[in-house]
Structures are given as structure tokens and as C-alpha cells.
Short mmCIF file of C-alpha atoms and ligand atoms in Angstrom, two decimals:
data_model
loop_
_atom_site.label_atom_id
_atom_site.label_comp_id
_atom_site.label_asym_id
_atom_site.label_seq_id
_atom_site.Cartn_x
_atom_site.Cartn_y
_atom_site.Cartn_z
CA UNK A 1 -37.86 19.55 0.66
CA UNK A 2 -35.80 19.74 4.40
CA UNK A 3 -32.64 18.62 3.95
CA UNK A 4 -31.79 15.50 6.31
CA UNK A 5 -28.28 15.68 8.63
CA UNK A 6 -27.09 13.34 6.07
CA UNK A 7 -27.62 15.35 3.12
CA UNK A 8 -25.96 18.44 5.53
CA UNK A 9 -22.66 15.95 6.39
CA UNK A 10 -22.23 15.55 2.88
CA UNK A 11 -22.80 18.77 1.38
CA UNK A 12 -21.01 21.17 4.66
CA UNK A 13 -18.40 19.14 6.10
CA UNK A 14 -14.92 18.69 4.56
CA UNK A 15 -15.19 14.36 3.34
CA UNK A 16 -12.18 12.42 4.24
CA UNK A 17 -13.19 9.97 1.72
CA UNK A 18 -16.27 9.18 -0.66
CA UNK A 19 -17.50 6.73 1.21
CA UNK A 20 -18.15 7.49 5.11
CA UNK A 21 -19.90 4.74 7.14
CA UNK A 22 -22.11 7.53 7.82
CA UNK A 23 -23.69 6.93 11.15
CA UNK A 24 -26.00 9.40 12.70
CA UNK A 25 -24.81 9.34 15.85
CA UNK A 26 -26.41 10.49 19.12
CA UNK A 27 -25.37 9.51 22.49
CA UNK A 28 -22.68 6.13 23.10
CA UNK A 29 -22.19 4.23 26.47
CA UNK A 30 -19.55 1.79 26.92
CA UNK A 31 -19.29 -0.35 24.20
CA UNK A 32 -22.48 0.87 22.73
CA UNK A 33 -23.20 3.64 20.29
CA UNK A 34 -26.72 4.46 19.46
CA UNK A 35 -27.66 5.96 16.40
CA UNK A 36 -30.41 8.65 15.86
CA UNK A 37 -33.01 6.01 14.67
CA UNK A 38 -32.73 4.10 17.30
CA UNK A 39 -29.83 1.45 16.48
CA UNK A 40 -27.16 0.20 18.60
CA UNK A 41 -24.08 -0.47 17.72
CA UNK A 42 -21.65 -3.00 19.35
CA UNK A 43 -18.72 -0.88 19.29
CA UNK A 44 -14.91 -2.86 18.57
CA UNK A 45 -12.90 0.01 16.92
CA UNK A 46 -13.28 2.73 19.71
CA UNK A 47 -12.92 5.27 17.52
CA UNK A 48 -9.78 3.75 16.06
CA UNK A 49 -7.98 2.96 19.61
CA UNK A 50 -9.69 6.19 21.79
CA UNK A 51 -12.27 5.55 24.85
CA UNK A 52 -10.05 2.37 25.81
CA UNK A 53 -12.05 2.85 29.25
CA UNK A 54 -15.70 2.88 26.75
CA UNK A 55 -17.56 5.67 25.92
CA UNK A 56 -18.58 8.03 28.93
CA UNK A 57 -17.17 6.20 31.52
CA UNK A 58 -18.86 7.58 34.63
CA UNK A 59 -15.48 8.73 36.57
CA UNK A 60 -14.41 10.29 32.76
CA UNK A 61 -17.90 12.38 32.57
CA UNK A 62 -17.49 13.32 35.99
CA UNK A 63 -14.06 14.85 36.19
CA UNK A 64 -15.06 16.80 32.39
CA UNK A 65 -17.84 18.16 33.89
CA UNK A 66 -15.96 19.10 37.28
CA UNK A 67 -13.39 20.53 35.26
CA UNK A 68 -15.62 22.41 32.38
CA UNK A 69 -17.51 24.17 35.27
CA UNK A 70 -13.94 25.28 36.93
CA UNK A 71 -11.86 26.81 33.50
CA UNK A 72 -11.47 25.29 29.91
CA UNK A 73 -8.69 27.67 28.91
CA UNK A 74 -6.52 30.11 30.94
CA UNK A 75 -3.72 31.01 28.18
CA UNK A 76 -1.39 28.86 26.08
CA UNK A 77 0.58 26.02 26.58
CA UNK A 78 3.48 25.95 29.52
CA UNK A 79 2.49 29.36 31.53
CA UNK A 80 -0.28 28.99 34.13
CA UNK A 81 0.31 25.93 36.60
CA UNK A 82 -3.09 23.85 35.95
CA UNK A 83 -3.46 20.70 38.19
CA UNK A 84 -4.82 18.66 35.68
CA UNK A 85 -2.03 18.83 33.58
CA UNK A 86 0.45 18.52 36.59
CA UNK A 87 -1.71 15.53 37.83
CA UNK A 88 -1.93 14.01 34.37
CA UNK A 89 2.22 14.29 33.88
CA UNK A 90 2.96 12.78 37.42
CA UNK A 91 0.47 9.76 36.82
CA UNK A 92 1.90 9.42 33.35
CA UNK A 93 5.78 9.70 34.69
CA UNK A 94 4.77 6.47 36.92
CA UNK A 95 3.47 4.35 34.03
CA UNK A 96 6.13 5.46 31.89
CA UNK A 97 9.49 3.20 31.58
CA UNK A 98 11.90 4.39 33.92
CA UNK A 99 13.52 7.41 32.76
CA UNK A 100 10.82 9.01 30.59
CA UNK A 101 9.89 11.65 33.61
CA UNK A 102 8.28 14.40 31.69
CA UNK A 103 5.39 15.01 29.17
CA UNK A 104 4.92 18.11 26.69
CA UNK A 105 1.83 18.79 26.05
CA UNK A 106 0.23 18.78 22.67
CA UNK A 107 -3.14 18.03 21.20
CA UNK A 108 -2.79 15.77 17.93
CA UNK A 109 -0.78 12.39 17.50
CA UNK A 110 0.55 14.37 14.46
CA UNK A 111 1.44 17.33 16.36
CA UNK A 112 3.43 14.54 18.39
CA UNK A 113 5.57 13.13 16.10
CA UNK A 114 6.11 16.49 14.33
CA UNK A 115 7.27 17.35 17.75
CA UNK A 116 9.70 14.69 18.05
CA UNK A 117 11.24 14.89 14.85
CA UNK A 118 11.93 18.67 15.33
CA UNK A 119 13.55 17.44 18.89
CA UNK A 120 15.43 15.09 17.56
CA UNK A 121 16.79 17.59 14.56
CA UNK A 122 17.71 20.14 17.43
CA UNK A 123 19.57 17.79 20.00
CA UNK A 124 21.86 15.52 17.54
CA UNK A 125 22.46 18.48 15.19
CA UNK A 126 21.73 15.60 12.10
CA UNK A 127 18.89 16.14 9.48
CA UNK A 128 18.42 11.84 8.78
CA UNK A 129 15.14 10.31 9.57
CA UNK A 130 14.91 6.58 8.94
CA UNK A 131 11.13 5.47 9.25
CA UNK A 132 9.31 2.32 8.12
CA UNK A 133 7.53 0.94 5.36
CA UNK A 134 3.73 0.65 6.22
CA UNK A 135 4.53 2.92 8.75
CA UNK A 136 1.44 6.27 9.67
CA UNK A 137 2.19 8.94 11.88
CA UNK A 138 -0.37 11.43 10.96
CA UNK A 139 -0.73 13.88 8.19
CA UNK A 140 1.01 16.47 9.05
CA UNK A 141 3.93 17.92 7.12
CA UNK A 142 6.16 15.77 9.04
CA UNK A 143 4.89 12.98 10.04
CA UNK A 144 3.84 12.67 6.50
CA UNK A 145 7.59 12.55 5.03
CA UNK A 146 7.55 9.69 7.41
CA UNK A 147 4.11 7.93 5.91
CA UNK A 148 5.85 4.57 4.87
CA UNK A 149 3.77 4.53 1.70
CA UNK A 150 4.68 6.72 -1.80
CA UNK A 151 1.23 6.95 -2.68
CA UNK A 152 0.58 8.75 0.33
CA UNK A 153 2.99 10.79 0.35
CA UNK A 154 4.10 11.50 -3.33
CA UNK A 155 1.24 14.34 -3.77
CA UNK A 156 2.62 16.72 -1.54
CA UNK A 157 6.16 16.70 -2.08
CA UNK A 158 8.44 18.55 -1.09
CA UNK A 159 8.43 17.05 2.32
CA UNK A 160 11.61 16.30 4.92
CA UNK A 161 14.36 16.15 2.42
CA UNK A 162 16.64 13.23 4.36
CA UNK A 163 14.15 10.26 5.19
CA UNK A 164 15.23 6.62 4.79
CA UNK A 165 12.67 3.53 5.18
CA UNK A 166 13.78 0.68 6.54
CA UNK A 167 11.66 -2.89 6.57
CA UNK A 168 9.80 -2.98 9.72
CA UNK A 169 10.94 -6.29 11.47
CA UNK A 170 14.54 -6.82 9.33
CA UNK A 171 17.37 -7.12 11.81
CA UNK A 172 19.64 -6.30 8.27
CA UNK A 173 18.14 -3.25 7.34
CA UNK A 174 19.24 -1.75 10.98
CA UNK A 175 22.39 -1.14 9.64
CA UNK A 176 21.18 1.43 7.38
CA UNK A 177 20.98 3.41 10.80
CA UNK A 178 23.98 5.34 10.69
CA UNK A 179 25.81 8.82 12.33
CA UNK A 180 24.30 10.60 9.83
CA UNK A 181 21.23 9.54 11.54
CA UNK A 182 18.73 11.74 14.03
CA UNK A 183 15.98 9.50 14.85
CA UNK A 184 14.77 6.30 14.17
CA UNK A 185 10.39 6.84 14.58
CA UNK A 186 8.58 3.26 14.88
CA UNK A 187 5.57 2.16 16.10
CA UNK A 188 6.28 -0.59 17.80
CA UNK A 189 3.13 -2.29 16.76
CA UNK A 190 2.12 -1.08 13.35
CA UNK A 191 -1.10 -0.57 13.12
CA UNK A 192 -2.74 1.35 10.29
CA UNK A 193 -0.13 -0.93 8.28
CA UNK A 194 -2.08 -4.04 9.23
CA UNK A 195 -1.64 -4.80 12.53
CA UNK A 196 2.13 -5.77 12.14
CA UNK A 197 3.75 -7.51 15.31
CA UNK A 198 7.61 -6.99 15.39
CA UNK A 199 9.99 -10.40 15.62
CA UNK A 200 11.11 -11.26 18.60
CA UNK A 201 13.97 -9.14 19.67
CA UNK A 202 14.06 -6.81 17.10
CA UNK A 203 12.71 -3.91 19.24
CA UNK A 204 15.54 -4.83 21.20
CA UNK A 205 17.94 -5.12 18.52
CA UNK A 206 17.05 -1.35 17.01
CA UNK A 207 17.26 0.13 20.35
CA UNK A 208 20.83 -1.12 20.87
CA UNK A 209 21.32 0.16 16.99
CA UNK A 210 20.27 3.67 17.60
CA UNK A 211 22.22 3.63 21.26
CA UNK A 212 25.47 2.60 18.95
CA UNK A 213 24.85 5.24 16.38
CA UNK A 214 23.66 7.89 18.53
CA UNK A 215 20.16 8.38 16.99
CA UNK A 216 17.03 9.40 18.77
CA UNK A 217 14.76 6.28 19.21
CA UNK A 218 10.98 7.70 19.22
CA UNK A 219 8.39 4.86 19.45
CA UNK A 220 4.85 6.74 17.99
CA UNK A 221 2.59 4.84 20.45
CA UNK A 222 -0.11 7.01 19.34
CA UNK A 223 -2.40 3.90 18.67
CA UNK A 224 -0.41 1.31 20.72
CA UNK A 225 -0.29 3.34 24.25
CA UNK A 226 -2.84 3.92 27.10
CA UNK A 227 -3.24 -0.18 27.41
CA UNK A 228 -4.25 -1.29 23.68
CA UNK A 229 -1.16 -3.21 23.39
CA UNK A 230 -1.85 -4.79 26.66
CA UNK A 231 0.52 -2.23 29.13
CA UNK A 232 0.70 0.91 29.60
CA UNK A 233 2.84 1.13 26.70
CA UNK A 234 4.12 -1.15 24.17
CA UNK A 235 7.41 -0.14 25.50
CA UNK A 236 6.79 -1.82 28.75
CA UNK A 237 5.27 -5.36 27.12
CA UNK A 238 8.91 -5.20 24.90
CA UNK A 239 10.99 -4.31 27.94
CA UNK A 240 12.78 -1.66 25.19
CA UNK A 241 13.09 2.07 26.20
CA UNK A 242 13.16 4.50 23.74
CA UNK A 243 14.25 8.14 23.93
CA UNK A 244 11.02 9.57 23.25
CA UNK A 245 7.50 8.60 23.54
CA UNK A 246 4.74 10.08 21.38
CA UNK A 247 1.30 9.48 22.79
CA UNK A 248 -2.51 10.26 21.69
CA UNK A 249 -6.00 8.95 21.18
CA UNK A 250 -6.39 7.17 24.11
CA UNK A 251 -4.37 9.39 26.40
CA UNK A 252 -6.93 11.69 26.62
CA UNK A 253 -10.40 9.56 26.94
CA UNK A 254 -11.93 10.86 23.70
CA UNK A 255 -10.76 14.33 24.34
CA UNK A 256 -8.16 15.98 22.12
CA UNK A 257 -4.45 15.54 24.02
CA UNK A 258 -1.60 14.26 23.04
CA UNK A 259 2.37 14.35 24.07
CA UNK A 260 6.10 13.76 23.93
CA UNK A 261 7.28 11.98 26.56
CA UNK A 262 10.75 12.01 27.51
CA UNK A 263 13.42 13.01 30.17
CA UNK A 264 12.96 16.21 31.80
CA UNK A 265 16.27 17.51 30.49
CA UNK A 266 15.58 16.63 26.82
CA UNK A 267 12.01 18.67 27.07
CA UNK A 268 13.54 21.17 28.09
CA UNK A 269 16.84 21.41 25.40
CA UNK A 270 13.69 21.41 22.89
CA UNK A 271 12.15 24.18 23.86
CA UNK A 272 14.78 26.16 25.24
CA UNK A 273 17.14 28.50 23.26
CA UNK A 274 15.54 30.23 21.66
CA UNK A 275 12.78 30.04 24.10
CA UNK A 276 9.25 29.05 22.90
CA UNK A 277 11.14 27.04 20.35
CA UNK A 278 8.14 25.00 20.12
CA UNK A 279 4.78 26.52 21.21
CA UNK A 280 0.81 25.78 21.09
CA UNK A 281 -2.38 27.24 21.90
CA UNK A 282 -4.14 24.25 23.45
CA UNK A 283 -1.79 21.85 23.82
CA UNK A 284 -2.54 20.13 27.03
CA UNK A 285 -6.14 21.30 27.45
CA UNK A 286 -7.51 21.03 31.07
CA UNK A 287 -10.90 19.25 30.17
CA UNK A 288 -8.65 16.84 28.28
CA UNK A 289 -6.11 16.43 31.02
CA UNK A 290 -8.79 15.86 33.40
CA UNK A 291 -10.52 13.59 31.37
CA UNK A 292 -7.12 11.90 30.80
CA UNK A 293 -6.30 11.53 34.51
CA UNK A 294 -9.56 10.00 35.58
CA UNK A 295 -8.71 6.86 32.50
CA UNK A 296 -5.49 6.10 33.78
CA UNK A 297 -7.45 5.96 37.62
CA UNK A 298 -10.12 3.54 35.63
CA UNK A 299 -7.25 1.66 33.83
CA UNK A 300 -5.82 1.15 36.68
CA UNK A 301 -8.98 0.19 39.53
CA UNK A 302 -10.49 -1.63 36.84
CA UNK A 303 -7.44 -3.94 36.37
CA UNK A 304 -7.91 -3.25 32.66
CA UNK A 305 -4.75 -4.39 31.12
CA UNK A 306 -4.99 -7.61 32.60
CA UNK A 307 -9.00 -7.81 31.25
CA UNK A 308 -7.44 -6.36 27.86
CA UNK A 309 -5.14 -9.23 27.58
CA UNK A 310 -7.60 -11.65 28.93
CA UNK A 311 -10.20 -10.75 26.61
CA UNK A 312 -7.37 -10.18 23.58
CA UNK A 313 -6.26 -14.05 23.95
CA UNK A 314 -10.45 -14.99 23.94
CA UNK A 315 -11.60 -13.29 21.22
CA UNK A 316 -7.75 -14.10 19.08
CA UNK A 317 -8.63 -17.83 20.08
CA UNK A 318 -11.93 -17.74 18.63
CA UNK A 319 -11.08 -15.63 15.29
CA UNK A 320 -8.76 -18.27 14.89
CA UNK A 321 -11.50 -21.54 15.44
CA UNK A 322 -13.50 -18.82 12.26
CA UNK A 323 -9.89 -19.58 10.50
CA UNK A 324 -10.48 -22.59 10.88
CA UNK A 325 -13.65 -23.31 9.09
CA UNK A 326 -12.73 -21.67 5.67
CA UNK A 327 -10.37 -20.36 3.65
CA UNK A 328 -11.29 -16.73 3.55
CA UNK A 329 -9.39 -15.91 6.76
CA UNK A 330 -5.43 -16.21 6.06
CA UNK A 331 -3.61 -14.81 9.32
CA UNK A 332 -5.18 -14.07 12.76
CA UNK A 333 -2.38 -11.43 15.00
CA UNK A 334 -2.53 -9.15 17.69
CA UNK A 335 -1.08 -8.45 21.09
CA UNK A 336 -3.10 -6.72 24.02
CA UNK A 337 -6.22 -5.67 22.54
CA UNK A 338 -4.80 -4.90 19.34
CA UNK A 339 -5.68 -7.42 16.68
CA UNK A 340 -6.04 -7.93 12.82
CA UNK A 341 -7.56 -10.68 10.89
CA UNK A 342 -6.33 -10.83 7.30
CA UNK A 343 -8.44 -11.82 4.24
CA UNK A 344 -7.68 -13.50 1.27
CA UNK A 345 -9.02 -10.23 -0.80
CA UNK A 346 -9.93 -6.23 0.53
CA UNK A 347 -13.36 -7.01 -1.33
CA UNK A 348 -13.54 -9.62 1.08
CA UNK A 349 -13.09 -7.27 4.03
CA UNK A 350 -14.90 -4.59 2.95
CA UNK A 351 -17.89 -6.07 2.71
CA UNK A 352 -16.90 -8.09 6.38
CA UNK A 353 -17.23 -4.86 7.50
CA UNK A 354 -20.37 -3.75 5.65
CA UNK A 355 -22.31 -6.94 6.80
CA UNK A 356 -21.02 -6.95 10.75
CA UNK A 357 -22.44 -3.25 10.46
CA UNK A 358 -25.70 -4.71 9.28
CA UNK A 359 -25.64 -6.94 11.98
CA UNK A 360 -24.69 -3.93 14.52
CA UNK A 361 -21.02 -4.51 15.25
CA UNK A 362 -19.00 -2.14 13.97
CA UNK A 363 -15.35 -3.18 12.56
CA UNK A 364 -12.77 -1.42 10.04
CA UNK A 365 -10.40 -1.96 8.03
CA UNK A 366 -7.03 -0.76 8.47
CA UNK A 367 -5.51 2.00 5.90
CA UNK A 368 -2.56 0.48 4.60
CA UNK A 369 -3.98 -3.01 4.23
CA UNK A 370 -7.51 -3.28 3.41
CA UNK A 371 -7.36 -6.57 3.58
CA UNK A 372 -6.97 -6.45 7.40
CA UNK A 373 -9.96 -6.03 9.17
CA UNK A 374 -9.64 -4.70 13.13
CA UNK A 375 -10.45 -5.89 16.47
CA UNK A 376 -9.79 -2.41 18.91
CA UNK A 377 -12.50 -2.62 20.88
CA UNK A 378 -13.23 -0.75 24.50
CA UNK A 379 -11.04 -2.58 26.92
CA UNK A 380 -13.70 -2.61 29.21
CA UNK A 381 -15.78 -5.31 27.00
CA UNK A 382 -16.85 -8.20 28.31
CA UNK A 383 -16.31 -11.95 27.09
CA UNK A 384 -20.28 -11.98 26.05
CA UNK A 385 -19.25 -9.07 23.36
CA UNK A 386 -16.64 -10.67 22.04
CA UNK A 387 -18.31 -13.94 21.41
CA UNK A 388 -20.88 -11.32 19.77
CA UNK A 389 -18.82 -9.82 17.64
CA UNK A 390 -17.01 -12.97 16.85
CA UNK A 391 -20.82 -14.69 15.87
CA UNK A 392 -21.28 -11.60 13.26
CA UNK A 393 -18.00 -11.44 11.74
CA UNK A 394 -18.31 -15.81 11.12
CA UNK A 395 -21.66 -14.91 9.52
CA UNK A 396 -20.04 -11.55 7.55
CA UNK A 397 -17.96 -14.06 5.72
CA UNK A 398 -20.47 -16.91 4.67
N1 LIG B 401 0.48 7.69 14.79
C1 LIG B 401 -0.23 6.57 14.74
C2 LIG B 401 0.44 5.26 15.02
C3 LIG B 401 -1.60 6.62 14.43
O1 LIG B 401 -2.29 5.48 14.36
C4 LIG B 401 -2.20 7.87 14.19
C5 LIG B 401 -3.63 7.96 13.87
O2 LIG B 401 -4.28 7.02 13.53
C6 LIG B 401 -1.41 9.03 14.26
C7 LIG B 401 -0.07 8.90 14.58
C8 LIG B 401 -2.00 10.37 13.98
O3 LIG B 401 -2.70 10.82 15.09
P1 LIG B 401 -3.71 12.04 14.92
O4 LIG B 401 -4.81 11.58 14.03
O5 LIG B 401 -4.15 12.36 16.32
O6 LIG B 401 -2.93 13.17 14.32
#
């Protein structure tokens, strides 16, 4: 007997887990996927925070295919002058807080805060990491040691030697940042964690920390940036500047980019002496820039942090009328378009999840906290989609 794609997925590409949702996908449009027998699929995770502008936006296909027809690849990272990546670095200097002038060029949110750490290392001269509990920043050698969770990270020791974690959101535990200190790394949101919000003025109050001590403040707005948490970056809705900005997922549409984002003149101590002190093949890819550029031009026509926030608040007010009618739902949170509702039990969000898929809405849960199911949707959705997905997640749970 043929085998079927499925039985091919399973038995030929490397599992992540035992249990993949396992859609066979084969073309998605805005906040639609389609599956090879014919489904569709209301889409609200965006591939865990990635085609913020929906899937194939129009002006996104067209400026891949403009730029896939010009040159993919010339030679690595930081030699030939390629206008998408020029383009991309001037529009994202703009939406940047004031100060953060420059992006390097990488291709993996891991690769980012790897990056960051090793900048950090370099320019204080300290070895000290403090990171959070609950805290993911990829899986990479580095941004694991920061992976606020043991269970995580305990199979692959030895990691960074010198890493402290801190409670995200305790205003005591800042003291722990100290001279011995390099960088603090936060996401200002946590996400994967359970879609944590910080307290009011606590971004704030760890920025001044790290400015008294001396130590690198990177905010990993892998998931947060590119208008999730309702602005450019989450940096901009907290009015805090950090030193560093590490950026992915929906920086680059759907394509593979990603970046540090910082002042010009702390780029380049990085990478200078010795030179190449931190190289990559494809970091900053053209088709990615490109498609990268032409979101931040949608973002921006389409007013779609002000619809993110607008439709955030609509669909958070609803979740919370669901909240209302039962005890299964315990906490509704979010900012932007960035939103969790917690369940009394992970069983209880698992099968959420199972049953909204069912129905043809597609939801997650988050990694740290399974009992946290997600809301990330496109930000291009409309309020009809939301009362949609709102309607199948109040039936998931009856
Ligand atoms: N940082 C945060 C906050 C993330 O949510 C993720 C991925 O989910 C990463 C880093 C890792 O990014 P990547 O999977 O591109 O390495």
C-alpha cells in the first residue's frame, strides 16, 4: 500500500513532539488556511505570532516574487550592499525607540538572543546573565541557559555557567541585578510562559536598575514585536528603552529574518575586533528583507496597530462575557493582540483546542503553561472572526 503524506511526516521528518496537530496543509490566505481535503481553517495563532499582516498578503507576495526573480543570495551577511536589507533597517530605525538606529541581521529569534548575550559579554567585560522564570528565548545553546524552566534546560547541561533568574514582575528581586551583571534579557510580555503582562512600572523600574548597575537591558521581542503587542514594539506601548532589541517571526512576514537592534556604535563594538566577531551565511536574506519591508508598508497603510488593539479589546471583552458563564475559565489577559485565557486544568485546554480545531478555528496552547490557551491571530482579522472564534471556543468548553 502508498504511503499517505501523513504516514511520510511521521516516518521522514525530525517530530518536535508525539503529538503534531498534523494538518495537511496546502495553500493559506489571510486568516484562512486550507487543508489538502478541502478544510478551512480560521486561523488565530499565525503561526505562533508570524504573518501579523495574514497569510500572503498581496503587497508581501508581490515584493517576494519581485525580489526572487532579481537575486536570493549574493554572499554572506554584511558584504554586498542589498537594498532590501538597507530599506528594511531604515524603516525599522523609524519604528524603533529613539536611539536604537541600527539592525544586524540574523535569521532565527534564537540566533538573536544568542547574539545579544555574546554582545553584551563583549562590551561590559562581565560573564552574569540574570533571566526570568517562565521566560523562552529559543533553543539554542544560549538562549537555552536562559529558558526560565529546569526541566527544559536540565538535559543539556553544561550551558552559560553565570545565569541568575529573577521573578518576572517582582520589583524586589531587581536588586539581585548587580556589577557583576552583563545583561538583564526579558520579554517584556512573556509569552510562551502564559501570556504574562508585567505590573505597572516595573519595565520601568528594571530599566532604571540595569542603567544603575551598568547591565545591558535586551528586551527578546521575538513574539511581542512587529505590532502583536499593539506597537511597533512592546518597548514603545511601555515607554521603556532598552539597550538592545531582539526581533523575529513577524519581522520578516513568514520568511526566515530576524535581528539585534541597537545603536550603531554598539553593532559595531560587537563585531569589530577581531573582525567578523560574529558572522552568518544568511542572515538578513533579501527575499526575507523584502518580504519584511512590504509588512511594515501594510502595518502601517492598513492602520493595523490601531485595528490590533481595536480588535484585542473586542475579542478580550467577549472571552471575558465566556468567563462569565462558567467556571472553567479563571483569568482572561492580553495587551495588543496578544492574549491568553487560563483554564482551571491543561486537560481542559487541550481538548479547547482539540474541539475549536474540530470546529475549524485553530488555537494553542502556550509551552510553559498548558493551561493557557492563545489568542495571536492575523492582525488583519476582522470583528466577524473574532466573534467566530469566540462562538467555538464557548462551545469547546461545554
Ligand atoms: N524568543 C521568544 C520570546 C519566542 O517566543 C521565541 C519563539 O517562540 C524565540 C525567542 C525563538 O525564536 P526562534 O524559534 O525563531 O528561534
Amino acid at each position: 500500500m502508498m504511503s499517505t503524506l501523513h504516514d511520510d511526516f511521521i516516518r521522514h521528518v525530525g517530530q518536535t513532539s508525539p503529538f503534531p496537530n498534523g494538518i495537511e496543509v496546502e495553500r493559506a490566505e489571510g486568516c484562512w488556511i486550507y487543508d489538502c481535503a478541502g478544510r478551512c481553517y480560521l486561523d488565530m495563532i499565525a503561526g505562533i505570532s508570524v504573518v501579523n499582516v495574514g497569510h500572503c498578503h498581496p503587497r508581501v507576495m508581490e515584493a517576494v516574487r519581485r525580489q526572487a526573480g532579481l537575486y536570493a543570495h549574493t554572499m554572506v551577511y554584511g558584504e554586498h550592499v542589498q537594498a532590501p536589507q538597507v530599506e528594511l533597517a531604515r524603516e525599522i530605525a523609524r519604528v524603533a525607540p529613539e536611539g536604537l538606529d541600527a539592525v544586524y541581521f540574523l535569521t532565527t529569534g534564537a540566533e538573536a538572543n544568542d547574539a545579544a548575550l555574546k554582545m553584551a559579554v563583549k562590551l561590559t567585560g562581565r560573564r552574569g546573565i540574570c533571566a526570568f522564570h517562565n521566560s523562552y528565548h529559543g533553543d539554542t545553546l544560549g538562549a537555552l541557559a536562559c529558558f526560565g524552566a529546569e526541566s527544559y534546560r536540565g538535559p543539556f547541561r553544561s550551558l552559560l555557567p553565570d545565569v541568575t533568574f529573577l521573578s518576572f514582575g517582582s520589583f524586589s528581586d531587581l536588586e539581585r541585578i548587580d556589577g557583576t551583571t552583563a545583561a538583564v534579557i526579558v520579554e517584556p510580555v512573556q509569552g510562551e510562559g502564559g501570556i504574562q503582562i508585567p505590573p505597572d512600572g516595573w519595565l520601568a523600574a528594571l530599566r532604571a536598575r540595569c542603567g544603575e548597575t551598568d547591565a545591558l537591558l535586551i528586551f527578546d521581542e521575538v513574539q511581542t514585536g512587529f505590532g502583536r503587542a499593539g506597537d511597533w514594539f512592546a518597548a514603545r506601548r511601555y515607554h521603556v528603552t532598552p539597550d538592545v532589541i531582539t526581533a523575529a517571526k513577524g519581522m520578516g512576514a513568514g520568511y526566515p529574518l530576524a535581528g539585534l537592534i541597537a545603536s550603531r556604535e554598539m553593532l559595531w563594538r560587537f563585531a569589530a575586533e577581531p573582525p567578523f566577531s560574529h558572522i552568518t551565511t544568511f542572515g538578513g536574506n533579501p527575499v526575507s528583507c523584502a518580504a519584511g519591508l512590504a509588512s511594515i508598508g501594510v502595518i502601517r497603510d492598513e492602520n493595523l496597530l490601531e485595528h490590533a488593539n481595536r480588535m484585542g479589546q473586542l475579542l478580550m471583552e467577549k472571552l471575558e462575557q465566556c468567563a462569565g458563564q462558567g467556571p472553567q475559565i479563571r483569568h482572561v489577559r492580553g495587551v495588543g493582540f496578544m492574549i491568553g485565557v487560563e483554564l482551571d486544568s491543561a486537560q481542559r485546554a487541550r481538548t479547547a483546542v482539540y474541539r475549536c480545531r474540530q470546529m475549524g478555528v485553530l488555537l494553542e496552547t502556550t509551552l510553559l503553561n498548558g493551561c493557557v490557551v492563545r489568542f495571536s491571530p492575523p492582525l488583519i482579522i476582522t470583528a466577524e472572526q473574532c466573534l467566530e472564534a469566540v462562538d467555538a471556543f464557548a462551545r469547546s468548553l461545554t
